[in-house]
Short mmCIF file of C-alpha atoms and ligand atoms in Angstrom, two decimals:
data_model
loop_
_atom_site.label_atom_id
_atom_site.label_comp_id
_atom_site.label_asym_id
_atom_site.label_seq_id
_atom_site.Cartn_x
_atom_site.Cartn_y
_atom_site.Cartn_z
CA UNK A 1 -8.14 -15.82 9.64
CA UNK A 2 -9.14 -18.42 12.51
CA UNK A 3 -8.75 -17.11 16.11
CA UNK A 4 -9.79 -20.04 17.92
CA UNK A 5 -9.76 -23.67 16.66
CA UNK A 6 -11.30 -26.58 18.72
CA UNK A 7 -10.54 -30.08 17.43
CA UNK A 8 -12.00 -33.42 18.49
CA UNK A 9 -12.85 -31.94 22.00
CA UNK A 10 -14.21 -34.40 24.52
CA UNK A 11 -14.58 -33.22 28.15
CA UNK A 12 -15.82 -35.05 31.36
CA UNK A 13 -16.57 -33.62 34.77
CA UNK A 14 -16.06 -36.18 37.56
CA UNK A 15 -19.65 -36.45 38.00
CA UNK A 16 -20.66 -35.81 34.67
CA UNK A 17 -19.31 -37.86 31.63
CA UNK A 18 -19.28 -36.36 28.03
CA UNK A 19 -20.12 -32.93 29.08
CA UNK A 20 -18.64 -32.33 25.59
CA UNK A 21 -18.25 -34.94 22.83
CA UNK A 22 -16.49 -34.70 19.67
CA UNK A 23 -16.66 -30.75 19.36
CA UNK A 24 -15.14 -29.34 16.31
CA UNK A 25 -15.26 -25.43 15.90
CA UNK A 26 -13.35 -22.63 13.91
CA UNK A 27 -14.00 -19.17 15.44
CA UNK A 28 -12.60 -16.62 12.51
CA UNK A 29 -11.49 -12.93 12.75
CA UNK A 30 -14.58 -10.59 12.62
CA UNK A 31 -17.25 -13.19 13.39
CA UNK A 32 -20.07 -12.59 15.65
CA UNK A 33 -21.16 -15.80 16.88
CA UNK A 34 -24.00 -17.00 19.14
CA UNK A 35 -23.60 -20.17 20.94
CA UNK A 36 -27.14 -21.53 21.70
CA UNK A 37 -28.57 -24.68 23.39
CA UNK A 38 -30.94 -25.67 26.02
CA UNK A 39 -29.78 -25.47 29.86
CA UNK A 40 -27.25 -28.03 30.55
CA UNK A 41 -26.22 -28.64 26.89
CA UNK A 42 -22.50 -27.70 27.69
CA UNK A 43 -22.44 -24.12 26.34
CA UNK A 44 -20.57 -22.56 29.76
CA UNK A 45 -18.46 -25.71 29.81
CA UNK A 46 -17.44 -25.06 26.14
CA UNK A 47 -16.31 -21.56 26.79
CA UNK A 48 -14.52 -22.66 29.98
CA UNK A 49 -12.45 -25.14 27.93
CA UNK A 50 -11.58 -22.51 25.55
CA UNK A 51 -10.58 -20.11 28.27
CA UNK A 52 -8.52 -22.78 29.67
CA UNK A 53 -10.62 -22.75 32.86
CA UNK A 54 -11.46 -26.35 32.40
CA UNK A 55 -8.75 -28.70 31.77
CA UNK A 56 -9.67 -30.80 28.56
CA UNK A 57 -9.23 -34.57 28.43
CA UNK A 58 -8.76 -35.24 24.87
CA UNK A 59 -8.63 -33.17 21.75
CA UNK A 60 -7.09 -29.78 20.75
CA UNK A 61 -7.67 -26.03 21.29
CA UNK A 62 -5.77 -23.59 19.53
CA UNK A 63 -5.61 -19.83 20.47
CA UNK A 64 -3.99 -17.15 18.61
CA UNK A 65 -4.86 -14.17 21.03
CA UNK A 66 -5.77 -13.18 24.23
CA UNK A 67 -9.52 -13.58 25.12
CA UNK A 68 -11.71 -11.00 26.97
CA UNK A 69 -14.31 -12.88 29.15
CA UNK A 70 -17.52 -12.00 30.85
CA UNK A 71 -18.70 -15.07 32.98
CA UNK A 72 -22.03 -16.07 33.49
CA UNK A 73 -23.97 -13.64 36.03
CA UNK A 74 -24.23 -16.15 38.96
CA UNK A 75 -20.30 -16.21 39.07
CA UNK A 76 -20.12 -12.38 39.34
CA UNK A 77 -20.09 -10.42 42.56
CA UNK A 78 -21.95 -7.07 41.87
CA UNK A 79 -21.71 -5.54 45.16
CA UNK A 80 -18.44 -4.49 44.57
CA UNK A 81 -17.38 -1.13 46.27
CA UNK A 82 -15.63 0.45 43.07
CA UNK A 83 -16.43 2.85 40.54
CA UNK A 84 -17.23 2.18 36.96
CA UNK A 85 -13.58 3.35 36.08
CA UNK A 86 -11.89 1.00 38.49
CA UNK A 87 -13.87 -2.18 37.38
CA UNK A 88 -13.31 -1.42 34.00
CA UNK A 89 -9.35 -0.69 34.31
CA UNK A 90 -9.23 -3.89 36.34
CA UNK A 91 -9.70 -5.78 33.21
CA UNK A 92 -6.31 -4.51 31.91
CA UNK A 93 -4.68 -6.62 34.53
CA UNK A 94 -4.63 -9.61 32.13
CA UNK A 95 -2.07 -7.60 30.32
CA UNK A 96 0.32 -6.81 33.14
CA UNK A 97 -0.04 -9.50 35.66
CA UNK A 98 3.23 -8.53 37.24
CA UNK A 99 2.42 -4.92 37.61
CA UNK A 100 0.99 -3.18 40.73
CA UNK A 101 0.33 0.10 39.13
CA UNK A 102 -2.00 0.70 35.95
CA UNK A 103 0.29 1.98 33.39
CA UNK A 104 -0.48 5.15 31.03
CA UNK A 105 -1.36 2.61 28.26
CA UNK A 106 -3.82 0.69 30.44
CA UNK A 107 -5.77 3.88 31.37
CA UNK A 108 -5.77 4.79 27.70
CA UNK A 109 -7.19 1.59 26.75
CA UNK A 110 -9.82 1.90 29.71
CA UNK A 111 -10.54 5.56 28.44
CA UNK A 112 -11.22 4.35 24.91
CA UNK A 113 -13.44 1.44 25.80
CA UNK A 114 -15.35 3.65 28.13
CA UNK A 115 -16.05 6.03 25.65
CA UNK A 116 -17.03 3.30 23.09
CA UNK A 117 -19.64 2.27 25.53
CA UNK A 118 -20.90 5.49 26.57
CA UNK A 119 -19.55 5.07 29.90
CA UNK A 120 -16.81 7.60 30.04
CA UNK A 121 -19.11 10.52 31.08
CA UNK A 122 -20.25 8.38 34.20
CA UNK A 123 -17.09 6.71 35.16
CA UNK A 124 -17.07 8.05 38.49
CA UNK A 125 -20.15 6.48 39.58
CA UNK A 126 -20.29 3.66 41.96
CA UNK A 127 -20.80 0.05 40.18
CA UNK A 128 -23.15 -0.82 42.95
CA UNK A 129 -25.48 1.83 42.23
CA UNK A 130 -26.02 0.78 38.52
CA UNK A 131 -28.93 -1.01 37.33
CA UNK A 132 -28.59 -4.53 36.05
CA UNK A 133 -28.32 -3.36 32.34
CA UNK A 134 -25.53 -0.71 33.13
CA UNK A 135 -23.70 -3.28 35.14
CA UNK A 136 -23.48 -5.60 32.42
CA UNK A 137 -22.13 -2.81 30.04
CA UNK A 138 -19.32 -2.05 32.61
CA UNK A 139 -18.28 -5.80 32.76
CA UNK A 140 -18.53 -5.87 28.97
CA UNK A 141 -16.23 -3.10 29.16
CA UNK A 142 -13.73 -4.76 31.65
CA UNK A 143 -13.72 -7.78 29.35
CA UNK A 144 -12.71 -5.54 26.43
CA UNK A 145 -9.79 -4.09 28.33
CA UNK A 146 -8.04 -7.48 28.06
CA UNK A 147 -7.90 -7.73 24.13
CA UNK A 148 -8.70 -5.63 21.20
CA UNK A 149 -9.32 -9.09 19.43
CA UNK A 150 -12.06 -11.21 20.78
CA UNK A 151 -14.40 -11.26 23.80
CA UNK A 152 -16.46 -14.29 24.91
CA UNK A 153 -19.79 -13.39 26.95
CA UNK A 154 -21.52 -16.24 28.57
CA UNK A 155 -25.28 -15.05 28.80
CA UNK A 156 -24.60 -11.39 28.98
CA UNK A 157 -28.50 -10.64 28.92
CA UNK A 158 -29.47 -13.11 31.36
CA UNK A 159 -32.17 -11.41 33.50
CA UNK A 160 -32.46 -8.07 31.80
CA UNK A 161 -35.51 -6.84 30.09
CA UNK A 162 -35.94 -7.31 26.43
CA UNK A 163 -35.34 -3.44 25.47
CA UNK A 164 -31.98 -3.84 27.65
CA UNK A 165 -30.96 -6.98 25.88
CA UNK A 166 -31.35 -5.39 22.69
CA UNK A 167 -29.42 -2.47 23.66
CA UNK A 168 -26.32 -4.91 24.60
CA UNK A 169 -26.69 -6.71 21.53
CA UNK A 170 -26.65 -3.51 19.42
CA UNK A 171 -23.58 -2.23 21.48
CA UNK A 172 -21.92 -5.73 20.60
CA UNK A 173 -22.67 -5.59 17.00
CA UNK A 174 -21.44 -1.82 16.90
CA UNK A 175 -18.13 -2.94 18.55
CA UNK A 176 -17.98 -5.78 16.03
CA UNK A 177 -18.38 -3.57 12.83
CA UNK A 178 -16.32 -0.48 14.34
CA UNK A 179 -13.50 -2.09 16.10
CA UNK A 180 -13.54 -5.40 14.16
CA UNK A 181 -14.12 -7.05 17.39
CA UNK A 182 -14.91 -10.87 17.43
CA UNK A 183 -17.59 -11.59 19.47
CA UNK A 184 -18.56 -14.85 20.88
CA UNK A 185 -22.02 -14.81 22.86
CA UNK A 186 -23.63 -17.63 24.62
CA UNK A 187 -27.40 -17.09 24.89
CA UNK A 188 -30.49 -18.55 26.09
CA UNK A 189 -32.51 -15.85 24.11
CA UNK A 190 -31.99 -17.43 20.61
CA UNK A 191 -34.74 -15.54 18.75
CA UNK A 192 -33.61 -12.31 19.65
CA UNK A 193 -29.91 -13.05 19.70
CA UNK A 194 -30.01 -14.33 16.18
CA UNK A 195 -30.93 -10.92 14.58
CA UNK A 196 -27.33 -9.61 15.56
CA UNK A 197 -24.99 -12.59 15.05
CA UNK A 198 -23.71 -14.07 11.73
CA UNK A 199 -22.87 -17.37 12.80
CA UNK A 200 -24.54 -19.93 15.28
CA UNK A 201 -23.24 -22.93 17.22
CA UNK A 202 -25.98 -25.03 18.56
CA UNK A 203 -24.98 -27.58 21.35
CA UNK A 204 -27.27 -30.26 22.48
CA UNK A 205 -26.12 -32.83 25.21
CA UNK A 206 -22.64 -31.86 24.59
CA UNK A 207 -22.50 -32.20 20.91
CA UNK A 208 -22.56 -29.66 18.22
CA UNK A 209 -25.81 -30.02 16.30
CA UNK A 210 -25.47 -27.00 14.17
CA UNK A 211 -22.60 -24.81 12.95
CA UNK A 212 -23.13 -22.36 10.32
CA UNK A 213 -24.76 -19.15 9.10
CA UNK A 214 -27.28 -17.53 11.18
CA UNK A 215 -29.52 -17.17 8.08
CA UNK A 216 -30.02 -20.74 7.66
CA UNK A 217 -30.42 -21.89 11.33
CA UNK A 218 -33.94 -22.68 12.75
CA UNK A 219 -33.95 -23.00 16.29
CA UNK A 220 -35.21 -26.31 17.49
CA UNK A 221 -35.03 -27.66 13.70
P1 ADP B 1 -25.26 -24.83 29.96
O1 ADP B 1 -24.02 -23.64 30.03
O2 ADP B 1 -25.26 -25.12 28.45
O3 ADP B 1 -26.35 -24.45 30.64
P2 ADP B 1 -23.04 -26.29 31.48
O4 ADP B 1 -22.00 -26.26 30.59
O5 ADP B 1 -23.14 -25.45 32.61
O6 ADP B 1 -24.38 -26.10 30.38
O7 ADP B 1 -23.33 -27.82 31.91
C1 ADP B 1 -23.35 -28.88 31.04
C2 ADP B 1 -23.55 -30.10 31.85
O8 ADP B 1 -22.31 -30.35 32.70
C3 ADP B 1 -24.73 -30.28 32.73
O9 ADP B 1 -25.44 -31.49 32.89
C4 ADP B 1 -24.31 -29.65 34.02
O10 ADP B 1 -24.99 -30.11 35.17
C5 ADP B 1 -22.87 -30.43 34.11
N1 ADP B 1 -22.04 -29.65 35.10
C6 ADP B 1 -21.62 -28.23 34.75
N2 ADP B 1 -20.59 -27.80 35.53
C7 ADP B 1 -20.35 -28.92 36.42
C8 ADP B 1 -19.61 -29.11 37.39
N3 ADP B 1 -18.59 -28.37 37.80
N4 ADP B 1 -19.49 -30.46 37.94
C9 ADP B 1 -20.18 -31.50 37.35
N5 ADP B 1 -20.97 -31.19 36.35
C10 ADP B 1 -21.17 -29.94 35.78
MG1 MG B 2 -24.23 -21.79 31.11
#
């Protein structure tokens, strides 16, 4: 089943024409997709169009479900005086924008996600005191509180050591299998990421240059 369908998408920034050109993509239930491409190829722009953060000028984007989102790191404030639990819980706000208090259900969701991602035991720790890898794990948990269906992560392992990056990919693959979570991950780190995903979307200068099975994909080819 298609969860997100992008049809003939074009996107211009005022200062950058054709940031995306004629993009056609299907994202299906259960997939683990890696979006790859050089810096400036349009990966983050595409993600923001899908999320509705960029208003598209032409084409169509059809979405079936709410989407959990982890923005690219530069857009996240990491000196946040809150506990792991509070940061994760705040991800449920997408579900009840008119409520001031967290519901029992929100807390149950946050607890389930924290247990899944091995954060529950340390949930009272301060977010600021965590390592970069742990902070990313918390922010992924936060994104997972918005939805059980699909999350989109923009370069979740940027700036992390290779071994920590692998742990994050393994954790995402585990959720993909265990929870049937559809994962769409932007990555600069093709050679590592490709071992975990089953589908690759490659962008170059705003155009899709590959979409298909990760087994048949050759970076730069
Ligand atoms: P990627 O995520 O693949 O590195 P981006 O989607 O961030 O690429 O950027 C694609 C292109 O659009 C680049 O040429 C970039 O300079 C340009 N761009 C990105 N954001 C903006 C913006 N807010 N205004 C103008 N141009 C932008
Ligand atoms: Mg980007």
